[in-house]
């Protein structure tokens, strides 16, 4: 009897392995530490960096600098926790965020807690990037050829999406590393252009650093909304375990070593992108800065056109990094739950439908930036600022009032404040602007 059961078991394991070898997250594990560096830069430094001077203008000097630095420290700490937790059970790797969640909170609850948040973040980012990519292409077109006939944003979003109908068929994380490297280089380039051109332009006449809103309520709500923008700028954690899953690991040389080295390099690059843009941009333009600093800068024309093209290249890479875990989830469900055969055709249909879906939403709601403060607090704050801390407390159970215990609770409290306050500001922004919105404009 035993032999029959054993053969069944072996067949099951072989099937399981075949599926794992096919799924995008677990199919290739030969990444080097520098892959982790540029994947993390691409995931982290979104187009969110360009709205930091605007966030600063709504936060003001003191609170603004404090929030930026605190966010940098807290998210680096929570990222370290995730890298550590990736392999804390000997012989097992938590290759996906929700697998870690299931280990911390139980099979069912873990899925319910993590998956909706992770999907909101990843799909949200993809939609935002569709709009950003389209906008930057439009800005490029208008800058290079100011006298041409104006083309609707809708068409630019479609042009941007057409790239993804091709790129989305790269099978796994390692196969997009070239795209990701280009994107990481671009993010450093356009950040440097943004603050360099601002500094070159110099402080504008009659610059004012006061709050723009006329009423106290307006100031407070804008402040909340800006917190959401900052939370969005630090949203790389949603793909961290998935990136770490691509690094080989043995008991002697666990994956957390090379992964952490990559993260530290990535965080230095993040600081080099974020702080100069936020501080120089705000210092030069005060509270007249636009929610995208490249829009505020009109001249020199060729430089701004180039920066916008850099943004397009970067957003292409970022879109792919955030889409990969979504593809992985959809394909896992299709193959494991609905028992489809893991074929090229399945992948072709699934991924094209997903790209079409994000494109459709981006065209329908091109004012997605306003939704950012809303989503920023709602989903980005938990997955980045305090969910890793909750998991750490649940799994590692540090001693009460020990340093680790206190640090985690401080992060959880700050993260919760962020999660509750920033959607309020974002929602108000949406309501105020809703009067001017035009669908399919």
XYZ file of C-alpha atoms in Angstrom:
441
model
C 0.000 0.000 0.000
C 2.780 2.398 1.069
C 4.425 2.331 -2.369
C 1.245 3.505 -4.118
C 0.857 6.393 -1.668
C 4.534 7.243 -2.085
C 4.268 7.348 -5.881
C 1.192 9.585 -5.587
C 3.101 11.817 -3.196
C 6.127 11.961 -5.531
C 3.877 12.803 -8.461
C 2.245 15.561 -6.421
C 5.627 16.999 -5.452
C 6.857 16.787 -9.046
C 3.715 18.597 -10.222
C 4.184 21.193 -7.499
C 7.795 21.739 -8.524
C 6.818 22.038 -12.195
C 4.252 24.701 -11.270
C 6.765 26.557 -9.049
C 9.311 26.474 -11.866
C 6.698 28.054 -14.115
C 5.400 30.770 -11.766
C 7.145 34.145 -12.205
C 8.343 34.633 -8.610
C 9.892 31.226 -7.935
C 11.046 30.180 -11.411
C 14.612 31.466 -11.311
C 16.778 31.915 -8.256
C 20.133 33.078 -9.552
C 20.024 36.824 -8.841
C 23.070 38.691 -7.475
C 23.058 41.295 -4.708
C 23.111 44.186 -7.172
C 19.872 42.907 -8.739
C 18.327 43.522 -5.325
C 19.797 47.042 -5.363
C 18.325 48.188 -8.657
C 15.026 46.271 -8.301
C 14.545 48.048 -4.968
C 15.449 51.449 -6.420
C 13.007 50.902 -9.282
C 10.258 49.774 -6.900
C 10.894 52.571 -4.413
C 11.738 55.734 -6.342
C 8.497 56.111 -8.161
C 7.248 59.137 -9.948
C 6.247 59.991 -6.372
C 9.595 61.748 -5.979
C 8.418 64.529 -8.326
C 5.527 65.423 -6.017
C 7.721 65.726 -2.913
C 8.350 69.507 -3.248
C 4.568 69.956 -3.425
C 4.119 67.759 -0.343
C 6.770 69.894 1.387
C 4.795 73.055 0.543
C 1.750 71.582 2.316
C 3.744 70.304 5.298
C 6.016 73.326 5.791
C 9.759 73.293 6.552
C 9.893 71.762 10.041
C 7.224 69.063 9.743
C 8.210 68.359 6.124
C 11.862 67.597 6.855
C 10.849 65.598 9.954
C 8.333 63.470 8.044
C 10.810 62.798 5.214
C 13.614 61.707 7.525
C 11.342 59.702 9.837
C 9.803 57.879 6.864
C 13.250 57.050 5.527
C 14.348 55.579 8.881
C 11.117 53.719 9.676
C 10.769 52.147 6.228
C 14.423 51.079 6.222
C 13.828 49.412 9.582
C 10.647 47.619 8.468
C 12.416 46.569 5.278
C 15.217 45.047 7.362
C 12.598 43.101 9.320
C 11.110 41.701 6.120
C 14.520 40.659 4.807
C 15.204 38.913 8.147
C 11.813 37.180 8.207
C 12.166 35.801 4.669
C 13.949 32.683 5.961
C 13.371 32.510 9.677
C 11.847 29.017 9.444
C 14.751 26.662 8.616
C 14.419 25.035 5.200
C 11.496 27.247 4.180
C 11.355 30.536 2.291
C 8.486 32.991 2.363
C 8.683 33.966 -1.292
C 5.558 36.121 -1.208
C 4.234 38.745 1.167
C 1.044 36.780 1.852
C 2.989 33.590 2.706
C 4.693 35.506 5.501
C 1.286 36.872 6.523
C -0.131 33.352 6.671
C 2.769 32.258 8.871
C 2.173 35.207 11.226
C -1.631 35.295 11.380
C -2.732 31.819 10.247
C -3.660 30.325 6.864
C -7.003 32.065 6.247
C -6.553 35.305 8.192
C -3.089 35.899 6.725
C -4.536 35.866 3.214
C -7.410 38.164 4.179
C -5.079 40.672 5.842
C -2.273 40.821 3.284
C -3.655 40.041 -0.175
C -6.268 42.838 -0.461
C -3.746 45.443 0.729
C -1.023 44.144 -1.535
C -3.353 44.081 -4.539
C -4.623 47.619 -3.855
C -1.031 48.831 -3.742
C 0.197 46.979 -6.817
C -2.803 47.574 -9.058
C -3.056 51.162 -7.779
C 0.580 51.815 -8.618
C 0.109 50.284 -12.066
C -2.843 52.559 -12.814
C -0.999 55.625 -11.500
C 1.993 54.719 -13.673
C -0.213 54.366 -16.749
C -1.411 57.936 -16.155
C 2.096 59.198 -15.311
C 3.585 57.537 -18.394
C 0.876 59.044 -20.598
C 1.249 62.493 -18.991
C 5.028 62.502 -19.409
C 4.718 61.478 -23.060
C 2.201 64.285 -23.551
C 4.492 66.793 -21.810
C 7.383 65.572 -23.997
C 5.296 66.052 -27.131
C 4.115 69.532 -26.082
C 7.621 70.638 -25.073
C 9.336 69.436 -28.228
C 6.609 70.736 -30.490
C 4.683 73.582 -28.825
C 2.888 74.582 -32.063
C 1.612 71.092 -32.958
C -2.036 70.148 -32.689
C -2.809 69.102 -29.108
C -3.375 65.363 -28.694
C -5.686 63.937 -26.026
C -4.116 62.327 -22.954
C -6.142 59.177 -23.729
C -4.027 58.473 -26.819
C -0.757 58.958 -24.938
C -1.900 56.492 -22.276
C -2.655 54.015 -25.075
C 0.803 54.539 -26.584
C 2.357 53.938 -23.169
C 0.244 50.819 -22.622
C 1.298 49.370 -25.966
C 4.831 48.877 -24.572
C 3.422 46.750 -21.758
C 1.435 44.518 -24.072
C 4.916 43.409 -25.212
C 6.992 43.590 -22.005
C 4.438 41.812 -19.820
C 5.305 38.539 -21.500
C 8.779 38.395 -19.975
C 8.388 35.300 -17.790
C 9.907 36.271 -14.423
C 11.727 38.780 -12.222
C 15.203 38.007 -13.520
C 14.130 38.480 -17.119
C 13.049 42.074 -16.402
C 16.345 42.963 -14.694
C 17.581 44.838 -17.799
C 14.419 46.940 -17.888
C 14.697 47.457 -14.140
C 18.350 48.559 -14.318
C 17.503 51.131 -16.993
C 14.632 52.358 -14.831
C 16.845 52.701 -11.749
C 19.430 54.743 -13.696
C 16.637 56.938 -15.077
C 15.202 57.659 -11.641
C 18.552 59.003 -10.483
C 18.872 61.008 -13.726
C 15.503 62.752 -13.680
C 15.724 63.423 -9.928
C 19.076 65.115 -10.534
C 17.635 67.110 -13.461
C 14.665 68.151 -11.294
C 16.722 69.604 -8.445
C 19.619 70.745 -10.668
C 17.345 72.754 -12.959
C 15.517 74.177 -9.928
C 18.792 75.294 -8.350
C 19.955 76.740 -11.682
C 16.721 78.705 -12.010
C 17.275 80.145 -8.531
C 14.784 81.269 -5.932
C 11.725 82.841 -7.576
C 10.836 86.457 -6.798
C 8.678 87.092 -3.717
C 8.964 83.440 -2.725
C 6.595 82.436 0.091
C 6.887 79.422 2.371
C 3.569 79.872 4.180
C 0.651 77.507 3.703
C -1.307 78.110 0.518
C -4.781 77.270 1.833
C -6.804 80.277 3.009
C -8.640 78.492 5.830
C -7.324 76.525 8.800
C -9.390 73.516 7.717
C -7.831 73.659 4.242
C -4.340 73.773 5.715
C -5.005 70.793 7.981
C -6.566 68.696 5.204
C -3.723 69.519 2.796
C -1.276 68.514 5.514
C -3.000 65.116 5.810
C -3.029 64.674 2.047
C 0.700 65.450 1.842
C 1.351 62.708 4.403
C -0.289 60.302 1.932
C 2.024 61.524 -0.838
C 5.058 60.801 1.340
C 3.703 57.345 2.217
C 3.334 56.660 -1.497
C 6.954 57.647 -2.091
C 8.087 54.830 0.218
C 6.023 51.969 -1.171
C 8.684 49.436 -2.137
C 7.928 46.868 0.551
C 5.138 45.221 -1.384
C 7.605 43.514 -3.686
C 10.529 42.989 -1.295
C 10.009 39.314 -0.471
C 9.302 38.644 -4.139
C 12.629 40.278 -5.064
C 14.442 38.324 -2.351
C 12.913 35.094 -3.678
C 15.093 35.463 -6.795
C 18.356 35.306 -4.770
C 19.886 31.845 -4.242
C 20.128 30.644 -0.642
C 21.954 27.927 1.331
C 22.154 27.406 5.113
C 25.780 28.666 5.043
C 24.965 31.672 2.847
C 21.350 32.727 3.399
C 19.760 35.119 0.921
C 19.387 37.877 3.522
C 23.102 38.789 3.240
C 23.178 39.821 -0.429
C 19.598 41.102 -0.216
C 20.390 43.456 2.670
C 23.511 44.740 0.941
C 21.368 45.587 -2.092
C 18.742 47.269 0.100
C 21.333 49.516 1.781
C 22.705 50.615 -1.601
C 19.127 51.190 -2.804
C 18.310 53.301 0.247
C 21.363 55.496 -0.274
C 20.193 56.083 -3.852
C 16.675 56.795 -2.555
C 18.084 59.460 -0.216
C 20.091 60.981 -3.089
C 16.892 61.186 -5.141
C 14.368 62.269 -2.503
C 16.053 64.789 -0.236
C 17.596 67.125 -2.848
C 14.413 67.147 -4.961
C 12.120 67.821 -1.995
C 14.294 70.459 -0.315
C 15.752 72.293 -3.344
C 12.397 72.251 -5.173
C 10.554 73.742 -2.202
C 13.361 76.206 -1.422
C 13.344 77.618 -4.980
C 9.600 77.785 -5.656
C 8.039 77.985 -2.182
C 4.317 77.297 -2.150
C 3.842 77.996 -5.888
C 5.324 74.613 -6.848
C 3.126 72.228 -8.920
C 2.307 68.690 -7.813
C 4.868 67.552 -10.386
C 8.056 69.613 -10.220
C 8.857 68.994 -13.900
C 5.663 70.891 -14.764
C 6.874 73.914 -12.765
C 10.142 73.947 -14.717
C 9.557 75.210 -18.253
C 13.130 75.923 -19.391
C 15.625 74.850 -20.675
C 13.266 73.100 -23.094
C 15.537 70.255 -24.241
C 16.402 69.348 -20.629
C 12.789 69.186 -19.481
C 11.854 67.140 -22.564
C 14.692 64.742 -21.744
C 13.647 64.484 -18.087
C 10.109 63.600 -19.137
C 11.428 60.863 -21.422
C 13.509 59.530 -18.487
C 10.331 59.414 -16.416
C 8.651 57.362 -19.157
C 11.506 54.815 -19.239
C 11.538 54.584 -15.466
C 7.783 54.153 -15.151
C 7.923 51.334 -17.727
C 10.345 49.450 -15.448
C 8.370 50.244 -12.297
C 5.127 49.075 -13.857
C 6.709 45.694 -14.610
C 8.136 45.307 -11.088
C 4.713 45.888 -9.513
C 2.846 43.851 -12.107
C 4.996 40.730 -11.584
C 3.541 39.761 -8.145
C 0.023 40.360 -9.519
C 0.728 38.072 -12.478
C 2.097 35.558 -9.982
C -1.096 35.677 -7.884
C -3.439 35.406 -10.875
C -1.413 32.586 -12.445
C -1.191 30.720 -9.110
C -4.987 30.825 -8.754
C -5.516 29.773 -12.385
C -3.116 26.825 -12.144
C -3.491 25.626 -8.541
C -7.140 26.388 -7.781
C -8.809 26.268 -11.195
C -6.433 23.592 -12.547
C -5.587 25.242 -15.845
C -2.508 23.863 -17.564
C 0.537 26.121 -17.091
C 0.940 27.112 -20.730
C 2.137 30.078 -22.758
C -1.391 30.723 -24.000
C -2.774 31.047 -20.470
C -0.033 33.519 -19.605
C -0.604 35.458 -22.839
C -4.336 35.890 -22.149
C -4.019 36.643 -18.418
C -1.321 39.285 -18.804
C -2.860 41.045 -21.804
C -6.183 41.277 -19.971
C -4.448 42.778 -16.927
C -2.601 45.426 -18.975
C -5.842 46.268 -20.803
C -7.666 46.556 -17.465
C -5.120 49.001 -15.976
C -5.082 50.981 -19.229
C -8.876 51.251 -19.236
C -8.950 52.507 -15.620
C -6.140 54.990 -16.316
C -8.023 56.419 -19.305
C -11.281 56.584 -17.333
C -9.782 58.243 -14.233
C -6.842 60.357 -15.416
C -7.143 62.344 -12.162
C -5.732 59.376 -10.313
C -3.144 61.608 -8.609
C -5.846 62.929 -6.293
C -6.716 59.359 -5.436
C -3.078 58.880 -4.470
C -3.241 60.607 -1.114
C -6.337 58.520 -0.471
C -4.776 55.185 -1.451
C -1.400 56.262 -0.093
C -2.675 56.270 3.438
C -5.197 53.531 3.027
C -2.961 50.745 1.706
C 0.613 52.005 1.475
C 0.932 52.957 5.140
C 0.073 49.480 6.481
C 2.194 47.399 4.096
C 5.210 49.712 4.455
C 5.075 51.283 7.885
C 3.516 48.814 10.288
C 2.435 45.438 8.892
C 6.048 44.124 9.049
C 6.172 45.275 12.702
C 2.938 43.481 13.566
C 4.292 40.296 11.941
C 7.585 40.678 13.793
C 5.752 40.975 17.136
C 3.509 38.018 16.265
C 6.355 35.722 15.198
C 9.456 36.787 17.135
C 7.548 37.781 20.303
C 10.198 40.161 21.700
C 10.189 40.803 25.476
C 7.738 43.476 26.657
C 9.323 46.952 26.881
C 12.549 45.690 25.258
C 14.079 47.930 22.576
C 12.665 45.819 19.727
C 9.184 45.789 21.332
C 9.145 49.574 21.859
C 10.520 50.362 18.387
C 7.870 48.223 16.725
C 5.043 49.748 18.727
C 6.234 53.282 17.899
C 6.230 52.359 14.176
C 2.759 50.801 14.505
C 1.304 53.892 16.207
C 2.861 56.297 13.668
C 1.757 54.048 10.794
C -1.811 53.893 12.109
C -1.957 57.693 12.389
C -0.758 57.909 8.801
C -3.332 55.355 7.667
C -6.217 57.194 9.351
C -5.234 60.798 8.550
C -4.000 60.776 4.956
C -7.138 59.264 3.337
C -9.152 62.110 4.919
C -6.984 64.693 3.135
C -6.987 62.698 -0.104
C -10.766 62.332 -0.077
C -11.233 66.094 0.350
C -8.874 66.755 -2.589
C -10.917 64.360 -4.733
C -14.217 66.030 -3.758
C -12.923 69.553 -4.438
C -11.498 68.602 -7.834
C -14.457 66.397 -8.769
C -16.332 69.467 -9.970
C -13.767 69.966 -12.730
C -13.240 66.347 -13.786
C -14.006 65.227 -17.295
C -14.125 61.521 -18.042
C -12.228 60.374 -21.138
C -10.814 63.869 -21.565
